[in-house]
Amino acid sequence: MAHVSELPTRPTGKVVDRDTTTRIPIEDVRLSAANLSIAFLALLFGGLAGLLQGFVRSGYLELPSWISYYALLTAHGVLLVLVLSSFFSIGYLYAGTSKVLGGLHPKTIGFGWAGFALMSVGTVTAAFFILAGKANVLYTFYTPMQAHPWFYVGLSLIVVGILLNCVGMFITYQSWRKNNPGKLTPLFAFFSNAVFVLWVFASLFIAVFVVGLVIPWAFGWVPTIDPMIGRTLFWAFGHTLVNIWMLTSISAWYVSMPKIIGGKVFSDSLARVAVVILVVANVPGGFHHQILDPGLSVGLKFLHVIQTFMIIFPSLMTAFAMLATMEWAGRAKGVTSLLGWWKILPWKDARFFALIVAMFAFIPAGLGGIINASNQINQVVHNSIWVTGHLHLTVGTTVMLTFFGVSYWLVPFLSGRKMTKVLNRLAIAQTIIWASGMLIMSGAMHINGLLGSPRRTADTTYGGHNAAADWAFYEMFMALGGIILFGAIVLIVYIWTQLAFFAPKGETDFPIGEDFSEKDASPLFMDRWSIWVTLGVISIAIAYVIPLFDFISGHNPGSLPFLMF
Amino acid sequence: MRIHHYEKLWLMIGSFILIIFLSILAIQTFFLDMGPPSHAQTINPETVRESELFANAALTEIGENEYKLAIIAEMFAFRPGDLEIPAGSTVHFTLASPDVTHGFKISDTNVNVMVVPGHISKVSHTFSEPGEYLILCNEYCGLGHEYMANTITVK
């Protein structure tokens, strides 16, 4: 705990009463809280867009002429999968890292605020052009559909802002290592660093795509663009983003959950192995979004299926570690019966309850992922609303419920307040409402997808065609799920507001689990990120060199823009 | 670093299942010819409509119960439009887009392929059951995306 230990001399802020609360420096609190507040606003607006979509698609609502279903869909995607997830991850990981490393480096604070400013300006810019109807391109913005050039500038500001945050995290992580030679970094900091390494991998692809290819084309400086290169670069980013959320979420499962249930971290070394596999093997998974694309050979696609399946291994390790952590916590409390440990888990603690429901949602979510990534079965579900259902189980349920669970300690930790019994009960109700809404909506989406209903389509009646006749029934449930979910969003926003401004003052800790035994600690070389980054680059090269070389050298004539506004 | 006995067992079972999964996928892909549509051939989007392959395209018989058909997927229709084919026939579809990316999905079948401008996509299917099939675009292609659909009547 070396470099920022002279902290308490810094000025105190208005929102936080230093005497009663938080053991992290006020600068770190402010930065983290700023990021979280944007995340919460994004949930509110993105959720509202989602609710309206559900109504339009099921035919209950007709939108006014100034806004299209696809503008709402674009807003929903950008605000939730990009804005919400990245602001939340940054706020949460910065706060936790500050806690375990004894404060963020002063330079990190600088990079953090610069990143925050760029990301915020980028979000507002992108949102403005989406709502103005100038960017009906969805969050995947497949070229040669073209939005207003400043929409892309907004997106690239978000990405550059994220990269500045990455630099910030690396500075704190490395300076701690320098000041603590021969010591293993705390597990939470290891997770944070891994998430930001993945952000760098993901950002490089999207930066090359948006800044290198799309912006010059959108401003008319170059006439054409290659859509296949665009899809490939986009999904190298897009799929990595998925694992950025997941890695952020499982950091809470591995590090905080054990402490909440009164147990210990099952195995520090195995946790780090899972993290490292997720970082190294991750990016090529993006290719399973292109299984039905032309221009990629069958052999190459099979290679990508194998690379995607690599991700299943750390998921299996996580499943084992979570249940083992829970069982050992119970055994340590003296439970001897086979399943008695399950009953004494703190079911009435919203922090735990949200997390365990999230974990359970990951079982069907993961199975669906294996289906999507499997070459042949993908043909059945590709671009059907099954995929939307899958996304709402993974990011919508597993990741979001984890984020909600985290916020039940993170928000009061930052605001210097305490969760009351009433708020805890509301939070448990919120978890149940959210999970039920998702179960109904995502279940209906999965079924409808198997029946052939396409995703991302404003109206699926197709002139009353027979094949589309069964879909309306399930769309009703999609709308119903949407209403329930929006209710849950209102509830969580209420809980957050209470925790941030009105709950009684007091000390809330950021739960950080301890290791079960010294023997399970990782060897020191696990902290040498040069090894993992090199392996990651090799795995990316195996997947991407051949197809990108093919596209670039294949004399693809390129596409002129088609304006979507 | 040590690995618990049960965890070893769990990971071994998991890996074993994964290997079986991948083997099935590999056999289907490389020995049963069930690989995903992966045609690699480029075409200039600007000349798709005038190209030899796509201009005046119509259902053409190339063998017994075997047909070929070139379809242009464009904003917001498939051309040629509604089709009629005899039951039991195999149709080889060739597709290209003169504008943005589209999807080509035939309801109640596993025909599902992306049509990306600059590339030609190919997919084949045998229509054994008579009926009216819906062809729809399943990739968002612009504000009229939901109108992009045709029918294939199998008689």
XYZ file of C-alpha atoms in Angstrom, chain A:
565
model
C 0.000 0.000 0.000
C 2.710 2.407 -0.837
C 2.133 5.154 -3.290
C -1.065 6.880 -2.265
C -0.960 6.424 1.459
C -0.733 10.144 2.153
C -4.330 10.431 1.041
C -6.415 11.830 3.871
C -4.842 15.263 3.412
C -6.753 15.723 0.174
C -9.893 17.874 0.185
C -13.178 16.200 1.005
C -16.244 16.458 -1.173
C -19.798 17.418 -0.493
C -21.576 14.162 -1.249
C -19.248 12.112 0.875
C -18.819 12.481 4.571
C -15.235 11.387 5.056
C -15.659 10.757 8.770
C -18.245 8.088 8.373
C -17.244 6.338 5.264
C -15.109 4.882 2.501
C -11.564 3.879 2.851
C -10.650 4.925 -0.655
C -9.491 8.433 -1.590
C -12.188 10.935 -2.424
C -10.759 11.475 -5.937
C -11.285 7.808 -6.657
C -14.804 7.964 -5.242
C -15.726 10.889 -7.459
C -14.355 9.296 -10.619
C -16.085 6.014 -9.936
C -19.388 7.682 -9.012
C -19.337 9.818 -12.169
C -18.928 6.737 -14.364
C -21.687 4.878 -12.537
C -24.165 7.733 -12.841
C -23.844 7.731 -16.647
C -24.297 3.960 -16.625
C -27.531 4.314 -14.639
C -28.900 6.996 -16.982
C -28.049 4.778 -19.961
C -30.063 1.940 -18.403
C -33.086 4.184 -17.964
C -33.081 5.551 -21.520
C -31.950 2.325 -23.186
C -34.589 0.390 -21.252
C -37.293 2.830 -22.330
C -36.285 2.326 -25.969
C -36.500 -1.440 -25.433
C -39.982 -1.176 -23.913
C -41.253 0.817 -26.907
C -39.744 -1.710 -29.339
C -41.603 -4.541 -27.660
C -44.873 -2.654 -28.132
C -44.201 -1.748 -31.766
C -43.136 -5.223 -32.784
C -46.160 -6.875 -31.210
C -48.399 -4.339 -32.944
C -49.698 -2.576 -29.816
C -48.166 0.767 -30.670
C -47.551 2.890 -33.700
C -44.668 5.322 -33.443
C -45.002 8.986 -34.437
C -43.548 9.705 -37.841
C -40.443 11.491 -36.556
C -38.902 8.374 -35.048
C -38.536 4.880 -36.483
C -38.418 1.494 -34.800
C -34.863 1.182 -36.040
C -33.768 4.440 -34.402
C -35.076 3.057 -31.092
C -33.334 -0.233 -31.760
C -30.069 1.583 -32.479
C -30.441 3.627 -29.280
C -31.282 0.485 -27.264
C -28.186 -1.333 -28.520
C -25.702 1.524 -28.272
C -26.888 2.700 -24.846
C -27.062 -0.732 -23.238
C -24.377 -2.919 -24.756
C -21.783 -0.205 -25.207
C -22.477 2.791 -22.962
C -23.999 1.133 -19.891
C -21.588 -1.779 -19.837
C -18.416 0.244 -20.294
C -19.255 3.054 -17.869
C -20.344 0.543 -15.237
C -17.258 -1.634 -15.696
C -14.966 1.364 -15.368
C -16.724 2.758 -12.285
C -16.806 -0.618 -10.562
C -13.306 -1.806 -11.473
C -11.676 1.523 -10.582
C -13.377 1.560 -7.167
C -12.473 -2.070 -6.404
C -8.903 -1.661 -7.615
C -8.528 1.462 -5.500
C -9.764 -0.568 -2.533
C -7.364 -3.510 -2.982
C -4.309 -1.528 -4.111
C -4.680 1.319 -1.607
C -5.778 4.017 -4.018
C -5.426 4.832 -7.690
C -2.272 6.466 -9.000
C -2.674 10.264 -9.444
C -2.000 9.860 -13.168
C -4.794 7.282 -13.323
C -7.189 9.909 -12.005
C -6.086 12.226 -14.838
C -6.496 9.575 -17.512
C -9.771 8.520 -15.914
C -11.337 11.979 -16.110
C -10.041 12.592 -19.633
C -11.513 9.243 -20.671
C -14.760 10.012 -18.882
C -15.051 13.359 -20.677
C -14.442 11.850 -24.121
C -16.821 8.955 -23.487
C -19.545 11.312 -22.260
C -19.204 13.705 -25.185
C -19.137 10.702 -27.534
C -22.280 9.230 -25.972
C -24.203 12.500 -26.205
C -23.083 13.017 -29.822
C -24.009 9.500 -30.901
C -27.330 9.626 -29.021
C -28.217 12.960 -30.612
C -27.715 11.669 -34.158
C -29.568 8.442 -33.390
C -32.616 10.245 -31.993
C -32.503 12.801 -34.807
C -33.029 9.861 -37.166
C -29.610 10.303 -38.771
C -28.171 6.965 -37.738
C -30.664 4.154 -38.384
C -27.852 1.650 -38.676
C -28.202 -0.350 -35.423
C -25.327 -0.809 -33.003
C -23.573 -3.146 -35.447
C -23.627 -0.384 -38.135
C -22.822 -2.806 -40.966
C -21.341 -0.967 -43.906
C -22.241 0.019 -46.626
C -25.244 1.340 -44.696
C -24.137 4.795 -43.764
C -25.125 7.059 -40.880
C -24.355 10.718 -40.414
C -20.530 11.035 -40.183
C -20.718 12.613 -36.726
C -22.449 9.507 -35.358
C -19.224 7.627 -36.063
C -17.164 10.440 -34.558
C -19.266 10.057 -31.393
C -18.622 6.301 -31.314
C -14.904 6.757 -31.815
C -14.770 9.278 -28.965
C -16.286 6.601 -26.715
C -13.623 4.130 -27.829
C -10.736 6.579 -27.387
C -12.116 7.439 -23.940
C -12.124 3.752 -23.040
C -8.515 3.425 -24.220
C -7.494 6.313 -21.934
C -9.141 4.457 -19.055
C -7.116 1.368 -20.010
C -3.899 3.368 -19.771
C -5.086 4.660 -16.392
C -5.641 1.147 -15.050
C -2.288 -0.122 -16.341
C -0.471 2.754 -14.595
C -1.964 1.932 -11.199
C -1.450 -1.817 -11.651
C 2.191 -1.530 -12.717
C 3.078 1.099 -10.137
C 1.738 -1.181 -7.397
C 3.858 -4.049 -8.735
C 6.903 -1.794 -8.784
C 6.312 -0.712 -5.201
C 5.600 -4.241 -4.007
C 8.305 -6.430 -5.538
C 7.929 -10.147 -4.989
C 4.250 -9.843 -4.076
C 1.336 -11.240 -6.015
C -1.214 -8.628 -7.080
C -4.584 -8.944 -5.327
C -7.040 -11.106 -7.304
C -9.453 -8.210 -7.883
C -6.713 -6.066 -9.432
C -5.750 -9.021 -11.625
C -9.338 -9.214 -12.893
C -9.404 -5.449 -13.543
C -6.187 -5.550 -15.469
C -7.494 -8.478 -17.538
C -10.675 -6.596 -18.416
C -8.691 -3.587 -19.584
C -6.283 -5.745 -21.600
C -9.333 -7.177 -23.366
C -10.569 -3.622 -23.907
C -7.322 -2.819 -25.679
C -7.655 -5.886 -27.935
C -11.266 -5.002 -28.731
C -10.637 -1.280 -29.188
C -7.842 -1.742 -31.677
C -10.164 -3.595 -34.060
C -13.000 -1.112 -33.758
C -10.596 1.834 -33.998
C -9.116 0.517 -37.250
C -12.646 -0.025 -38.551
C -14.268 3.246 -37.471
C -11.368 5.683 -37.583
C -9.381 4.025 -40.354
C -12.163 2.951 -42.717
C -15.630 4.265 -41.862
C -14.974 7.920 -40.980
C -12.954 8.734 -44.139
C -15.688 7.023 -46.159
C -18.565 8.706 -44.303
C -17.077 12.154 -44.872
C -16.652 11.275 -48.543
C -12.853 11.357 -48.577
C -12.735 7.822 -50.002
C -15.514 6.538 -52.280
C -15.904 2.893 -51.266
C -15.569 0.503 -48.357
C -15.228 -3.294 -48.142
C -18.247 -4.669 -46.219
C -16.608 -8.034 -45.412
C -13.566 -6.397 -43.817
C -16.011 -4.250 -41.870
C -17.989 -7.235 -40.571
C -14.813 -9.067 -39.592
C -13.316 -6.115 -37.703
C -16.654 -5.303 -36.093
C -17.141 -8.799 -34.673
C -13.565 -9.050 -33.446
C -14.597 -6.072 -31.305
C -18.222 -7.072 -30.732
C -17.591 -10.540 -29.398
C -14.698 -9.407 -27.223
C -17.045 -6.830 -25.725
C -19.259 -9.723 -24.636
C -16.412 -11.236 -22.678
C -15.471 -7.864 -21.229
C -18.894 -7.791 -19.534
C -18.591 -11.414 -18.517
C -15.111 -11.018 -17.054
C -16.244 -7.910 -15.180
C -19.211 -9.860 -13.807
C -17.314 -12.966 -12.778
C -14.800 -10.819 -10.904
C -17.621 -10.182 -8.434
C -18.490 -13.886 -8.344
C -14.905 -14.955 -7.669
C -13.770 -12.147 -5.368
C -16.778 -10.641 -3.582
C -19.286 -13.497 -3.413
C -17.104 -15.624 -1.060
C -16.856 -12.760 1.418
C -20.605 -12.063 1.274
C -21.482 -15.669 2.135
C -18.884 -15.760 4.890
C -16.502 -18.051 3.027
C -13.209 -17.741 1.227
C -11.928 -17.688 -2.342
C -11.891 -21.317 -3.523
C -8.585 -21.141 -5.370
C -6.679 -18.023 -6.302
C -4.571 -19.820 -8.885
C -7.479 -21.475 -10.692
C -9.328 -18.167 -10.805
C -6.330 -16.597 -12.500
C -6.022 -19.475 -14.951
C -9.666 -18.969 -15.954
C -9.046 -15.235 -16.402
C -5.963 -15.827 -18.515
C -7.744 -18.303 -20.811
C -10.577 -15.798 -21.277
C -8.087 -13.119 -22.282
C -5.887 -15.246 -24.512
C -8.560 -17.215 -26.357
C -11.175 -14.553 -26.636
C -11.061 -12.410 -29.741
C -11.386 -15.136 -32.439
C -14.801 -16.018 -30.989
C -16.091 -13.100 -33.049
C -16.010 -15.254 -36.155
C -18.978 -17.353 -35.079
C -21.093 -14.334 -35.987
C -19.923 -14.904 -39.568
C -20.593 -18.614 -39.963
C -23.069 -17.910 -42.790
C -20.963 -15.249 -44.508
C -19.567 -15.744 -48.001
C -15.847 -15.418 -48.629
C -14.658 -17.555 -45.678
C -13.875 -21.202 -46.418
C -15.516 -24.106 -44.599
C -12.152 -25.152 -43.149
C -11.465 -21.694 -41.792
C -14.923 -21.559 -40.242
C -14.259 -24.861 -38.505
C -11.014 -23.495 -37.078
C -13.032 -20.585 -35.694
C -15.563 -22.931 -34.121
C -12.715 -24.645 -32.264
C -11.372 -21.267 -31.153
C -14.809 -20.160 -29.962
C -15.224 -23.389 -27.989
C -12.033 -22.584 -26.044
C -14.128 -20.142 -24.037
C -16.271 -22.985 -22.686
C -13.379 -24.314 -20.621
C -13.014 -21.341 -18.252
C -16.814 -21.266 -17.939
C -16.748 -24.851 -16.681
C -13.988 -23.896 -14.227
C -16.118 -21.004 -13.007
C -19.174 -23.198 -12.511
C -17.116 -25.586 -10.380
C -15.408 -22.845 -8.385
C -18.679 -21.095 -7.526
C -20.402 -24.198 -6.185
C -17.234 -25.286 -4.386
C -16.944 -21.863 -2.737
C -20.525 -22.113 -1.506
C -20.149 -25.672 -0.246
C -16.887 -24.956 1.581
C -18.378 -21.861 3.188
C -21.141 -24.076 4.597
C -18.739 -26.826 5.673
C -16.600 -24.254 7.478
C -19.708 -23.302 9.449
C -20.138 -26.917 10.496
C -22.660 -28.245 7.994
C -22.109 -31.967 7.477
C -25.110 -33.081 5.437
C -24.784 -33.488 1.679
C -26.740 -30.375 0.658
C -27.200 -28.548 3.946
C -24.713 -25.851 2.871
C -27.132 -24.842 0.126
C -29.862 -24.009 2.653
C -27.717 -21.802 4.847
C -26.572 -19.543 2.015
C -27.623 -15.933 2.725
C -30.704 -16.012 0.500
C -32.108 -12.908 2.156
C -29.057 -10.794 1.334
C -29.817 -8.987 -1.933
C -26.106 -8.806 -2.809
C -25.896 -12.591 -2.822
C -29.361 -13.226 -4.204
C -28.819 -11.088 -7.312
C -25.483 -12.783 -7.946
C -26.731 -16.341 -7.635
C -29.731 -15.709 -9.886
C -27.260 -14.248 -12.387
C -25.172 -17.414 -12.155
C -28.177 -19.619 -12.759
C -29.133 -17.590 -15.819
C -25.677 -18.277 -17.193
C -26.389 -22.016 -17.458
C -29.005 -21.729 -20.267
C -27.157 -18.677 -21.617
C -23.942 -20.657 -21.983
C -25.726 -23.629 -23.540
C -27.361 -21.293 -26.058
C -23.938 -19.898 -26.836
C -22.615 -23.365 -27.659
C -25.562 -23.843 -30.015
C -24.950 -20.499 -31.742
C -21.265 -21.224 -32.221
C -21.839 -24.682 -33.718
C -21.396 -24.456 -37.445
C -24.455 -26.385 -38.605
C -26.964 -25.618 -35.866
C -26.141 -21.956 -36.326
C -27.908 -22.181 -39.667
C -31.184 -22.866 -37.861
C -30.974 -19.905 -35.499
C -28.756 -17.367 -37.267
C -30.342 -13.892 -37.337
C -33.533 -15.233 -35.855
C -34.904 -13.663 -32.696
C -33.455 -16.676 -30.840
C -30.171 -14.738 -30.921
C -31.848 -11.720 -29.317
C -33.197 -14.049 -26.636
C -29.675 -15.403 -26.097
C -28.256 -11.890 -25.718
C -30.926 -11.041 -23.156
C -29.937 -14.102 -21.119
C -26.223 -13.352 -21.235
C -25.881 -9.601 -20.972
C -29.506 -8.878 -20.050
C -29.773 -11.343 -17.193
C -26.385 -12.718 -16.141
C -24.414 -9.501 -16.516
C -27.127 -7.037 -15.533
C -28.166 -8.910 -12.386
C -24.511 -9.107 -11.396
C -24.159 -5.368 -11.964
C -27.292 -4.763 -9.869
C -25.926 -7.029 -7.132
C -22.584 -5.202 -7.205
C -24.332 -1.837 -6.998
C -25.974 -2.854 -3.704
C -22.579 -2.571 -2.037
C -20.758 -0.325 -4.496
C -23.190 2.614 -4.413
C -23.404 2.861 -0.600
C -19.649 2.196 -0.388
C -19.094 5.277 -2.539
C -21.826 7.446 -0.995
C -20.952 6.600 2.589
C -24.372 5.198 3.324
C -25.926 1.889 4.340
C -28.415 -0.421 2.737
C -31.553 -0.494 4.911
C -33.717 -3.548 5.505
C -36.446 -2.064 3.345
C -34.057 -1.348 0.464
C -32.638 -4.851 0.778
C -36.136 -6.292 0.487
C -36.870 -4.071 -2.505
C -33.622 -5.240 -4.078
C -34.626 -8.883 -3.648
C -37.999 -8.093 -5.206
C -36.199 -6.274 -8.032
C -34.092 -9.362 -8.706
C -37.173 -11.580 -8.851
C -39.080 -9.156 -11.092
C -36.111 -8.705 -13.413
C -35.443 -12.433 -13.683
C -39.138 -13.202 -14.331
C -39.403 -10.475 -16.968
C -36.322 -11.796 -18.722
C -37.489 -15.394 -18.425
C -40.783 -14.527 -20.106
C -39.296 -12.250 -22.764
C -36.196 -14.246 -23.547
C -38.104 -17.547 -23.444
C -40.616 -16.214 -25.969
C -37.761 -14.953 -28.133
C -36.025 -18.338 -28.099
C -39.221 -20.146 -29.132
C -40.072 -17.591 -31.799
C -36.573 -17.839 -33.186
C -36.894 -21.589 -33.558
C -40.183 -20.965 -35.382
C -38.241 -18.780 -37.824
C -39.066 -15.242 -36.730
C -36.268 -12.842 -37.714
C -34.655 -10.450 -35.266
C -34.299 -6.696 -35.835
C -37.546 -6.433 -37.775
C -40.215 -3.854 -36.953
C -43.144 -5.929 -38.132
C -43.217 -9.647 -38.760
C -46.703 -10.258 -40.130
C -45.501 -10.602 -43.754
C -48.926 -9.886 -45.168
C -50.529 -12.578 -43.033
C -48.406 -15.380 -44.471
C -48.915 -18.809 -42.879
C -45.307 -19.197 -41.825
C -45.561 -16.030 -39.743
C -48.915 -16.879 -38.172
C -47.566 -18.458 -34.978
C -45.205 -15.639 -34.122
C -47.725 -13.070 -32.882
C -48.631 -15.210 -29.868
C -45.059 -15.151 -28.580
C -44.590 -11.495 -29.449
C -47.333 -10.773 -26.945
C -45.142 -12.381 -24.274
C -42.159 -10.396 -25.484
C -44.124 -7.192 -24.894
C -45.327 -8.470 -21.512
C -41.747 -9.256 -20.498
C -40.774 -5.762 -21.622
C -43.368 -4.167 -19.337
C -42.208 -6.226 -16.358
C -38.590 -5.332 -17.089
C -39.324 -1.663 -17.347
C -41.042 -1.845 -13.958
C -37.861 -3.435 -12.624
C -35.786 -0.617 -14.130
C -37.921 1.994 -12.355
C -37.432 0.053 -9.131
C -33.648 -0.227 -9.482
C -33.354 3.474 -10.296
C -35.310 4.187 -7.100
C -33.003 1.914 -5.089
C -29.900 3.553 -6.573
C -31.197 7.034 -5.839
C -31.911 6.040 -2.253
C -28.494 4.422 -1.820
C -26.702 7.385 -3.376
C -28.468 10.268 -1.648
C -30.993 9.320 1.003
C -30.138 6.092 2.823
C -28.822 6.522 6.387
C -25.130 7.346 6.621
C -22.817 4.599 7.671
C -20.011 2.343 6.653
C -20.521 -0.123 3.816
C -17.590 -2.284 2.887
C -16.512 -3.425 -0.545
C -16.436 -7.195 0.044
C -13.086 -8.687 -0.921
C -12.648 -12.397 -0.271
C -9.543 -13.946 1.225
C -7.781 -17.061 -0.012
C -8.669 -20.422 1.418
C -5.093 -21.535 1.730
C -1.663 -20.200 0.937
C -0.941 -23.299 -1.114
C -3.485 -22.203 -3.715
C -1.788 -18.868 -4.399
C -0.622 -18.352 -7.959
C 3.010 -18.405 -8.935
C 4.359 -14.892 -9.461
C 4.723 -15.211 -13.224
C 0.919 -15.020 -13.523
C 1.323 -11.260 -13.057
C 3.601 -10.976 -16.084
C 1.076 -9.729 -18.586
C 3.606 -9.679 -21.410
C 3.212 -13.477 -21.585
C -0.593 -13.391 -21.814
C -0.691 -10.496 -24.228
C 1.782 -12.295 -26.505
C -0.276 -15.487 -26.413
C -3.401 -13.428 -27.079
C -1.796 -11.816 -30.101
C -0.793 -15.262 -31.416
C -4.345 -16.577 -31.040
C -5.663 -13.472 -32.827
C -3.112 -13.944 -35.600
C -4.074 -17.599 -36.120
C -7.683 -16.561 -36.625
C -7.408 -13.278 -38.487
C -4.328 -13.200 -40.704
C -5.685 -15.536 -43.400
C -9.199 -14.060 -43.811
C -8.112 -10.437 -43.604
C -5.297 -11.101 -46.069
C -7.825 -12.793 -48.382
C -10.219 -9.849 -48.222
C -7.539 -7.233 -48.714
C -5.850 -9.047 -51.603
C -9.084 -10.387 -53.103
C -9.738 -7.356 -55.326
C -13.110 -6.852 -53.736
C -14.516 -3.892 -55.661
C -15.844 -2.109 -52.578
C -19.210 -0.542 -51.859
C -20.584 2.953 -52.259
C -22.516 4.351 -49.271
C -26.285 3.864 -48.783
C -27.623 6.572 -46.500
C -29.837 5.464 -43.621
C -31.430 8.849 -42.919
